[in-house]
Short mmCIF file of N, CA and C in Angstrom, two decimals:
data_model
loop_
_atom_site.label_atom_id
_atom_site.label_comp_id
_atom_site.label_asym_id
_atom_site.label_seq_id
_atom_site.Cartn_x
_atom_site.Cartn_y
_atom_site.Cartn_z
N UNK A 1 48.69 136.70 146.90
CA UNK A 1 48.73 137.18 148.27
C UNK A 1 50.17 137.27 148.75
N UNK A 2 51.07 136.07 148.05
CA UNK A 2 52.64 136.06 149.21
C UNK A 2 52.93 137.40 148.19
N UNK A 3 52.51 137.96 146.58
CA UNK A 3 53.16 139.15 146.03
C UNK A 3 52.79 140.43 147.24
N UNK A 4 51.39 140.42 147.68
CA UNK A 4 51.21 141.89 148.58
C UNK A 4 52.01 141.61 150.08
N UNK A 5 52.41 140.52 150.09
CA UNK A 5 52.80 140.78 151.45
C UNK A 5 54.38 140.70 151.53
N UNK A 6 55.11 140.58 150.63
CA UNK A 6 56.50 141.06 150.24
C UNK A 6 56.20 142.24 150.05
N UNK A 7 55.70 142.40 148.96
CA UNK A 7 55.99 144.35 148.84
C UNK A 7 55.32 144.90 150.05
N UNK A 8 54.81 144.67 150.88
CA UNK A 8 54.67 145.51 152.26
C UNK A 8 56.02 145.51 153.04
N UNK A 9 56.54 144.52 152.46
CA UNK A 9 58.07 145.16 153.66
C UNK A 9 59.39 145.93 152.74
N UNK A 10 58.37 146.07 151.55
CA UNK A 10 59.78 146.73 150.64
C UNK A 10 59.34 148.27 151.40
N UNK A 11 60.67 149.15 151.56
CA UNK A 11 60.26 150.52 151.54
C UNK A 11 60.57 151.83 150.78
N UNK A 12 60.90 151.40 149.39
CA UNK A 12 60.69 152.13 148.29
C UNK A 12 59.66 152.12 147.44
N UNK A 13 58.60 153.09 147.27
CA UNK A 13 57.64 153.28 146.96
C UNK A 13 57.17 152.38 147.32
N UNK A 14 56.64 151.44 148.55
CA UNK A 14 55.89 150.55 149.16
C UNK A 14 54.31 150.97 148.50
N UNK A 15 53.79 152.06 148.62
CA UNK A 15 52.48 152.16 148.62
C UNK A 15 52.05 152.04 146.75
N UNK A 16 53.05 152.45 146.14
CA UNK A 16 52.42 152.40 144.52
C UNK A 16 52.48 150.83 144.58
N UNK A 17 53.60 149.96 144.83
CA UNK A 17 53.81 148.92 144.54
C UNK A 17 52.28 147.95 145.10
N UNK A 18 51.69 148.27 146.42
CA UNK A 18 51.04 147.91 146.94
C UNK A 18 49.57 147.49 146.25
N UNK A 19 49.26 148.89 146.31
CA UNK A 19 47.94 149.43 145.02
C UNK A 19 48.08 148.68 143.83
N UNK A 20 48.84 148.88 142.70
CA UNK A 20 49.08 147.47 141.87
C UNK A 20 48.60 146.17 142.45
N UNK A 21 49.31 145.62 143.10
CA UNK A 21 48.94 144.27 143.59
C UNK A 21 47.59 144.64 143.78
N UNK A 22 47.48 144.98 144.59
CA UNK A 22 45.51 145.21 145.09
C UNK A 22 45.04 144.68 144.14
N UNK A 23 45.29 145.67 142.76
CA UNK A 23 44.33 145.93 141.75
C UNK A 23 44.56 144.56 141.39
N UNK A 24 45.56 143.96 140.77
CA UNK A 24 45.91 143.05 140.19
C UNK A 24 44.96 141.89 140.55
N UNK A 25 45.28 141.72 142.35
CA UNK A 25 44.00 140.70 142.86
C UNK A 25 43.25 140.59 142.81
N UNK A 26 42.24 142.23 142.71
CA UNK A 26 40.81 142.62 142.69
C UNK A 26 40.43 141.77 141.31
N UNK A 27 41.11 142.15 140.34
CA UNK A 27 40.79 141.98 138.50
C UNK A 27 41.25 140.06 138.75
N UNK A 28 42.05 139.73 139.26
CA UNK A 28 41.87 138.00 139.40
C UNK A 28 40.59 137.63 139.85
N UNK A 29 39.96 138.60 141.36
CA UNK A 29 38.79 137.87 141.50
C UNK A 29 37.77 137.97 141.20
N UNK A 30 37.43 138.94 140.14
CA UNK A 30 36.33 139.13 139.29
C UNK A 30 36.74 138.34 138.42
N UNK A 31 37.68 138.16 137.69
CA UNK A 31 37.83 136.77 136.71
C UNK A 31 36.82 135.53 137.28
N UNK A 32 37.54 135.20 138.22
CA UNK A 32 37.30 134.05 138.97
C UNK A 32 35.81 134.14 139.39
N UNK A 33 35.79 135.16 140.20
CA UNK A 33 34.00 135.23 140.71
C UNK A 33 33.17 136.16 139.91
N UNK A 34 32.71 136.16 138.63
CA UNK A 34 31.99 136.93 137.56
C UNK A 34 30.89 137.87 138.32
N UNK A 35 30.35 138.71 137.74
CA UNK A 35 28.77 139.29 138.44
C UNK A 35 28.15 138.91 137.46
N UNK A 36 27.11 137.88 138.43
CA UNK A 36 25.98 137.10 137.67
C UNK A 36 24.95 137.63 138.10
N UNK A 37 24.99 139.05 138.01
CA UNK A 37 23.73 139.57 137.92
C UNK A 37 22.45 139.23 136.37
N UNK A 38 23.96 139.96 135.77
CA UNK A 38 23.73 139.62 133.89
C UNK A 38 22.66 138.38 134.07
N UNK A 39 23.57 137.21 134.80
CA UNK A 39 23.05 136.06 134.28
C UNK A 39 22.07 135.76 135.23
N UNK A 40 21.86 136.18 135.91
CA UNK A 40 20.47 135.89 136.88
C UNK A 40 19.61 136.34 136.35
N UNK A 41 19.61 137.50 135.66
CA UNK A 41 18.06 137.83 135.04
C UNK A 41 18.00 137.48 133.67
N UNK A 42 19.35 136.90 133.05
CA UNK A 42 18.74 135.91 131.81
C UNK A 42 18.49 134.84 131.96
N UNK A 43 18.67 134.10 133.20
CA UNK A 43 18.30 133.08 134.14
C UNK A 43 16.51 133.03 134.31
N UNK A 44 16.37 134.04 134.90
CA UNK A 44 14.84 133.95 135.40
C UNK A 44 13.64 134.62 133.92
N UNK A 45 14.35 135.25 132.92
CA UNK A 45 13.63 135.26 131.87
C UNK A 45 13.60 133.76 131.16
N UNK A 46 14.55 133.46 131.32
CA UNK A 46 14.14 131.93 130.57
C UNK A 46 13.07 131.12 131.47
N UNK A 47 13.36 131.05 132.49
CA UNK A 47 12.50 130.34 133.74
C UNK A 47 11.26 130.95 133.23
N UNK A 48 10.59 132.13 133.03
CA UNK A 48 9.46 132.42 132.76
C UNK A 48 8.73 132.25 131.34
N UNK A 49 9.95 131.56 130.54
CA UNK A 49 9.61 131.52 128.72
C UNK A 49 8.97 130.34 128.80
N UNK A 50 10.02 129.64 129.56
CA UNK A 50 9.42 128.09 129.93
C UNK A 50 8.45 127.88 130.73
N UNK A 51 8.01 128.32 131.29
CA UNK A 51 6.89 128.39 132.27
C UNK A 51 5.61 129.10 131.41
N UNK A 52 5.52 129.88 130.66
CA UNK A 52 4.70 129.91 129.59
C UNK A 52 4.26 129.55 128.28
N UNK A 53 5.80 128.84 128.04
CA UNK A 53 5.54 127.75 126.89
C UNK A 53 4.83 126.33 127.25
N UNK A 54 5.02 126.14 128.54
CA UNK A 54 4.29 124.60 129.84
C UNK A 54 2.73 125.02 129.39
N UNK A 55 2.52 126.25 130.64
CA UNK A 55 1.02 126.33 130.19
C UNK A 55 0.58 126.85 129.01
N UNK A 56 1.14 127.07 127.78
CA UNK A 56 0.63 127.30 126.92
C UNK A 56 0.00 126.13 126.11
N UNK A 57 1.21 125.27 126.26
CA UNK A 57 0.97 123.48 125.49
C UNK A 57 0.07 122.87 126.57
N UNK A 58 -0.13 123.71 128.10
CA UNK A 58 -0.67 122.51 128.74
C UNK A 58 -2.05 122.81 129.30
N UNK A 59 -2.63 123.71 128.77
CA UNK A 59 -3.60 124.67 130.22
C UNK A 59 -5.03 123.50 129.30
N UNK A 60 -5.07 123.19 128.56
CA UNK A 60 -6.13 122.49 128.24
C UNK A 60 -6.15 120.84 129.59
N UNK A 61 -5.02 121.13 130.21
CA UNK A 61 -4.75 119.29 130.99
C UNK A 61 -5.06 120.35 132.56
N UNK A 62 -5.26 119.75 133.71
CA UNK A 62 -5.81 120.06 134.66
C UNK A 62 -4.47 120.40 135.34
N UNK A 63 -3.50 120.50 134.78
CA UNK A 63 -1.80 121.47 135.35
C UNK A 63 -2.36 122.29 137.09
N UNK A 64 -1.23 122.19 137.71
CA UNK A 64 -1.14 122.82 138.62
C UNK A 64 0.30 123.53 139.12
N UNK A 65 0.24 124.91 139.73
CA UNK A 65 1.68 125.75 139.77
C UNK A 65 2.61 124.79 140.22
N UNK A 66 2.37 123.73 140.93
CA UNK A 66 3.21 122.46 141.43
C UNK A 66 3.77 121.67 140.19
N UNK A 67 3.43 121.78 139.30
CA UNK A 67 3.44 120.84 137.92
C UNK A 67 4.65 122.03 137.07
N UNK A 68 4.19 123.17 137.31
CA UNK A 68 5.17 123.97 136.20
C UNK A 68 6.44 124.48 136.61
N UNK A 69 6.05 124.35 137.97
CA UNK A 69 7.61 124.92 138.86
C UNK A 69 8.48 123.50 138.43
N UNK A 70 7.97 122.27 138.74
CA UNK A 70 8.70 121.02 138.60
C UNK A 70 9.39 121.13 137.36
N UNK A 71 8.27 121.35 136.58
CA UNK A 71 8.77 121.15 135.15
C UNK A 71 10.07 122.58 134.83
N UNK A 72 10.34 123.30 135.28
CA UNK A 72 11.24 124.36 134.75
C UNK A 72 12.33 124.06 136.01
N UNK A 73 12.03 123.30 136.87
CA UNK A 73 13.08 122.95 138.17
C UNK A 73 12.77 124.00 139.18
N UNK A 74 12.30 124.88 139.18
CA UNK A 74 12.62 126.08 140.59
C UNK A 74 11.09 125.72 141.68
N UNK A 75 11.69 126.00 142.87
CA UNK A 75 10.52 126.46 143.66
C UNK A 75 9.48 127.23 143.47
N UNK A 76 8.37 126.92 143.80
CA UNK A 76 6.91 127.02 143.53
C UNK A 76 6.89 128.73 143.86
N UNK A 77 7.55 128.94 145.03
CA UNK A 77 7.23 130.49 145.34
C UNK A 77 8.33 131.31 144.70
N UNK A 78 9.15 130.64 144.24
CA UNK A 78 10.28 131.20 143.48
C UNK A 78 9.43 131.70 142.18
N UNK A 79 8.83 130.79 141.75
CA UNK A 79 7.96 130.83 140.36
C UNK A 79 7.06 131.82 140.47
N UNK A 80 6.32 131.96 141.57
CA UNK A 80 5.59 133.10 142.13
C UNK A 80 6.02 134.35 142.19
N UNK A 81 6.99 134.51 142.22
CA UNK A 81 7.46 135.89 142.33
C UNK A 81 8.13 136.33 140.74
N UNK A 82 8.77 135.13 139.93
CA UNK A 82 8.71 135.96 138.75
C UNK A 82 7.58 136.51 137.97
N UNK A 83 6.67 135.45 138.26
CA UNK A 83 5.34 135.92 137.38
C UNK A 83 5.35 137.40 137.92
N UNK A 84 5.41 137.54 139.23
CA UNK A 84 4.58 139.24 139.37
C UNK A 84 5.50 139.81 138.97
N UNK A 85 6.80 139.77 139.02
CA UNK A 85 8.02 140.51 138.31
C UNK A 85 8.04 140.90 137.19
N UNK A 86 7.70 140.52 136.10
CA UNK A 86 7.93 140.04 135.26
C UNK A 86 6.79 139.86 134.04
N UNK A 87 5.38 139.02 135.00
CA UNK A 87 4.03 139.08 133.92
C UNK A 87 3.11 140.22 134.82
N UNK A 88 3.38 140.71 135.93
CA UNK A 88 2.50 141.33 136.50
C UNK A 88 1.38 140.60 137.21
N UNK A 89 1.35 139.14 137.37
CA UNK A 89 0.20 138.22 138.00
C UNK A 89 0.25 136.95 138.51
N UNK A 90 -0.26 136.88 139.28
CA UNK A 90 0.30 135.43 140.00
C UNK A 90 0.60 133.89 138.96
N UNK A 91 1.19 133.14 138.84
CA UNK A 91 0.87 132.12 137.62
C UNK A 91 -0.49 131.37 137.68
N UNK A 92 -1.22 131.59 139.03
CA UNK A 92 -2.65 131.02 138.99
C UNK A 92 -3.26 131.76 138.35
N UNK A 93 -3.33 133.09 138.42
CA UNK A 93 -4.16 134.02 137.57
C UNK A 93 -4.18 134.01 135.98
N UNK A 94 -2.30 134.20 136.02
CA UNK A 94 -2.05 134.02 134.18
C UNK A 94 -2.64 133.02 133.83
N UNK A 95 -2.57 131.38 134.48
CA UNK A 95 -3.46 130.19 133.98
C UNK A 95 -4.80 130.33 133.83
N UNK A 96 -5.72 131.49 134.78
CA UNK A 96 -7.10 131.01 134.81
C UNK A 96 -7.23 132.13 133.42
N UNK A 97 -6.70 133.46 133.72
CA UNK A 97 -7.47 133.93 132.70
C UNK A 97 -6.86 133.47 131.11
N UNK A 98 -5.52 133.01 130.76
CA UNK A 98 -5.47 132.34 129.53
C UNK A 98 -7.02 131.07 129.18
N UNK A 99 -6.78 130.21 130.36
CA UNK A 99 -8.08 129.56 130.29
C UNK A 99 -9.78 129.98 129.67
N UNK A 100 -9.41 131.22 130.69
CA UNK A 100 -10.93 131.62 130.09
C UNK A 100 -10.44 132.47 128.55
N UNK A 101 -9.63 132.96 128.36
CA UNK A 101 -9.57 133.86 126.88
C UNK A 101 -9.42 132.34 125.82
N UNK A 102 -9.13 131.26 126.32
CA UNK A 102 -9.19 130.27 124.95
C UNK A 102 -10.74 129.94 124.65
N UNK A 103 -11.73 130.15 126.22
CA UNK A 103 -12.82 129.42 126.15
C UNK A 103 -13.99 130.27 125.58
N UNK A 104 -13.47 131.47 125.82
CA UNK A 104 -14.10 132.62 124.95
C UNK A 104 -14.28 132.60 123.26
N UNK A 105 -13.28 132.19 122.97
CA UNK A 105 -12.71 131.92 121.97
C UNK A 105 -13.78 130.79 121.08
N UNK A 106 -13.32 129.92 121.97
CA UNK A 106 -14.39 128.47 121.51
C UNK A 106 -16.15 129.15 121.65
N UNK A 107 -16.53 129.99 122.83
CA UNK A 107 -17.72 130.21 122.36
C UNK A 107 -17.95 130.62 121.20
N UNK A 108 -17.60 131.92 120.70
CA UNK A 108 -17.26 133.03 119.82
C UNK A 108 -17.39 131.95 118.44
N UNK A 109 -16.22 131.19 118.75
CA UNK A 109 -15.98 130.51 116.85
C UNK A 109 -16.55 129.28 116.79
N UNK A 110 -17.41 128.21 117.88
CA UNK A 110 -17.53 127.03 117.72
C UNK A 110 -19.44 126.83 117.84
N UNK A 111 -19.57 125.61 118.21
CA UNK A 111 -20.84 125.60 118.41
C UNK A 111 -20.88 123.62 119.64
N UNK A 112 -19.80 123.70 119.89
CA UNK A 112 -19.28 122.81 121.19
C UNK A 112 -20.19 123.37 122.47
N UNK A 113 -20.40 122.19 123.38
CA UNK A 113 -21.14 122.36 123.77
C UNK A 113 -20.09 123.01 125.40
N UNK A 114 -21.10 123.28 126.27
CA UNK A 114 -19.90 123.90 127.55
C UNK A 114 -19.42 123.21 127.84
N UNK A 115 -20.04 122.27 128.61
CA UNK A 115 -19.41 121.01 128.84
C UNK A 115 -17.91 120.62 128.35
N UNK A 116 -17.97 120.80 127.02
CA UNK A 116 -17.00 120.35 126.21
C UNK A 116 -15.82 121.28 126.35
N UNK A 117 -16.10 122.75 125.92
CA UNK A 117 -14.93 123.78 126.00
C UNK A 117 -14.91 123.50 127.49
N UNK A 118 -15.47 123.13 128.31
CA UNK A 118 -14.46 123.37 129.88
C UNK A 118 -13.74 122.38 129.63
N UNK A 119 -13.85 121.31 129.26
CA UNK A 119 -13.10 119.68 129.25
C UNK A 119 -11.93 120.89 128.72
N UNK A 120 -12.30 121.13 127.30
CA UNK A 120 -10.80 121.51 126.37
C UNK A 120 -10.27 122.81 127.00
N UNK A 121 -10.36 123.48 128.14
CA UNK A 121 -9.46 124.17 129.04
C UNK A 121 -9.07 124.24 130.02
N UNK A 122 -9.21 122.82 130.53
CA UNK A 122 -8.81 121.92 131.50
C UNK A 122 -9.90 122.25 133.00
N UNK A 123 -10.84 122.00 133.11
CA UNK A 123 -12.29 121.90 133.78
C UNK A 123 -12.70 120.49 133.43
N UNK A 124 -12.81 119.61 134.51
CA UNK A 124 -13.54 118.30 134.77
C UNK A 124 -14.60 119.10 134.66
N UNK A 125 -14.93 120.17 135.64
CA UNK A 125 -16.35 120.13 136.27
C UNK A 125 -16.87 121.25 135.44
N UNK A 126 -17.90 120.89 134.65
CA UNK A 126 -18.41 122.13 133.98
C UNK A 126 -19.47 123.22 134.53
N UNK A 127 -19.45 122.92 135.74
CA UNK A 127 -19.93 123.62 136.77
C UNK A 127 -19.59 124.49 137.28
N UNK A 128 -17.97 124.17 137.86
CA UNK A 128 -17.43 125.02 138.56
C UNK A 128 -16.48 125.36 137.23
N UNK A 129 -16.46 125.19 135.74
CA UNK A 129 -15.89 125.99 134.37
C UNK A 129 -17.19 127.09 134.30
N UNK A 130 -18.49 127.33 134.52
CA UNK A 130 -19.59 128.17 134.28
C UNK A 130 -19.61 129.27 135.45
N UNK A 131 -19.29 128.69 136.72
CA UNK A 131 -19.16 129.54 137.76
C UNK A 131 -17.82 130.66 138.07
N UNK A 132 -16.63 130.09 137.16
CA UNK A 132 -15.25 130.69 137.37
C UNK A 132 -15.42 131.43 136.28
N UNK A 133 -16.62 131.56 134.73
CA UNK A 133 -16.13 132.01 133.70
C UNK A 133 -17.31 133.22 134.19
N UNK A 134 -18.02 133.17 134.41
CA UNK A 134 -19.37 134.21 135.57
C UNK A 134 -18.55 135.12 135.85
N UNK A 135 -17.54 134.51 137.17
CA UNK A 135 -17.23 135.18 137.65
C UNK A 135 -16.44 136.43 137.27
N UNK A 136 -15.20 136.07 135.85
CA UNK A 136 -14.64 136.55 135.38
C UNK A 136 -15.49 137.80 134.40
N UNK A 137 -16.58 137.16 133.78
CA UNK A 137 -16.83 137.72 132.49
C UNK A 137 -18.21 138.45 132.86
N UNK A 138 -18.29 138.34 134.00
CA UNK A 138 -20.04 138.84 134.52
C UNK A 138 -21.28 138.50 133.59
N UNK A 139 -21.02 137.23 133.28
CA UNK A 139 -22.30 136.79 132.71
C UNK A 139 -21.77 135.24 132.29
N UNK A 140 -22.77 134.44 131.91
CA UNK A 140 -22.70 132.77 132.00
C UNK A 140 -22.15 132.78 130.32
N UNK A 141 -21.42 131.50 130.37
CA UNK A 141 -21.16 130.99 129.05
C UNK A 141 -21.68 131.07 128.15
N UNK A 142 -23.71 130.38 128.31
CA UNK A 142 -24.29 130.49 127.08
C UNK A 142 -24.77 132.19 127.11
N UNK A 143 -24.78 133.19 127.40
CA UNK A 143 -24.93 134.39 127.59
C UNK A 143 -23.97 135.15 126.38
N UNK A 144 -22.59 134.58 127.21
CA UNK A 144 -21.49 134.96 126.34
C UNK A 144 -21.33 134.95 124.89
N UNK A 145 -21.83 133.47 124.57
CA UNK A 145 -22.23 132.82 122.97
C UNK A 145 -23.15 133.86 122.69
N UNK A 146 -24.31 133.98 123.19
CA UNK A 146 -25.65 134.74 122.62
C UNK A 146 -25.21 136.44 122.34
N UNK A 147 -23.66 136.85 123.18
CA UNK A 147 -23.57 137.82 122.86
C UNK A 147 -24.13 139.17 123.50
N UNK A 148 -24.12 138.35 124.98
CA UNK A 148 -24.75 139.66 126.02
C UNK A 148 -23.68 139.63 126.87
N UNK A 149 -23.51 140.72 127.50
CA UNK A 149 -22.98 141.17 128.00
C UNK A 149 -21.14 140.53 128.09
N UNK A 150 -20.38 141.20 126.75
CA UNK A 150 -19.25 140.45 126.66
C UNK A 150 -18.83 141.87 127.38
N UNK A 151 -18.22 141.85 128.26
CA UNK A 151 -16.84 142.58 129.19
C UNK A 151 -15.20 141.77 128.83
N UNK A 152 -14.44 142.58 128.84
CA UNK A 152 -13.19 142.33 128.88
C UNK A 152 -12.73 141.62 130.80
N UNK A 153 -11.99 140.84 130.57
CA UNK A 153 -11.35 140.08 132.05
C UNK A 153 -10.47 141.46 132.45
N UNK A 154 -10.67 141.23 133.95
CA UNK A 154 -9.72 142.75 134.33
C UNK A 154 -8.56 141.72 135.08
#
């Protein structure tokens, strides 16, 4: 700064001399202050790797978006908005329907009882695991097993 404000009182070629300095300062304070744009969105892709590697290891345990924001450090609605950015769906949604595509799964290849696959996709209540998988799949669990009416989750 004391370089631009000497050469303002020089008055031979004052103005080239000037411009230099400018520049000179400009290119110091991008040194100094980077654009972390770059790094904000390799920032929030990681935030979302981790946040799907959580519920991936965790969606069988009764996890809540309070549990995965903690666990990756950011705010809950912060977390909210990458998912739609990013997965296209709220992280409650990505959790329920991973949930139901594992429990599908277990119908399809096992012979466990419901009860049980809700336990193992994190459902205490195998009640409200029969009523949320209805809802999704338009038809009941043991339906699903028997092989009626399998629809894709929208």
């Amino acid at each position: 700064m004391n370089s631009i404000i000497t050469s303002s009182k020089m008055t031979l070629n004052k103005d080239l001399l000037l411009i230099s300095k400018l520049y000179k300062f400009l290119y110091l304070l991008c040194e100094i202050y980077p654009n972390n744009e770059i790094n904000n969105t390799q920032n929030q892709q990681k935030y979302i790797e981790d946040a799907l590697m959580f519920i991936e290891q965790n969606y069988s345990d009764n996890i809540t978006i309070n549990e995965i924001s903690k666990y990756i450090s950011i705010d809950r609605s912060y977390l909210h908005r990458l998912f739609k950015k990013y997965i296209n769906k709220s992280p409650q949604k990505f959790l329920l329907d991973l949930r139901m595509e594992k429990a599908s799964s277990l119908l399809e290849n096992s012979t466990l009882r419901i009860s049980d696959i809700a336990r193992s996709v994190g459902y205490k209540d195998a009640l409200l695991f029969s009523k949320t998988f209805k809802k999704l799949k338009n038809c009941t669990p043991t339906e699903y097993r028997n092989g009626k009416n399998h629809t894709p989750m929208v």
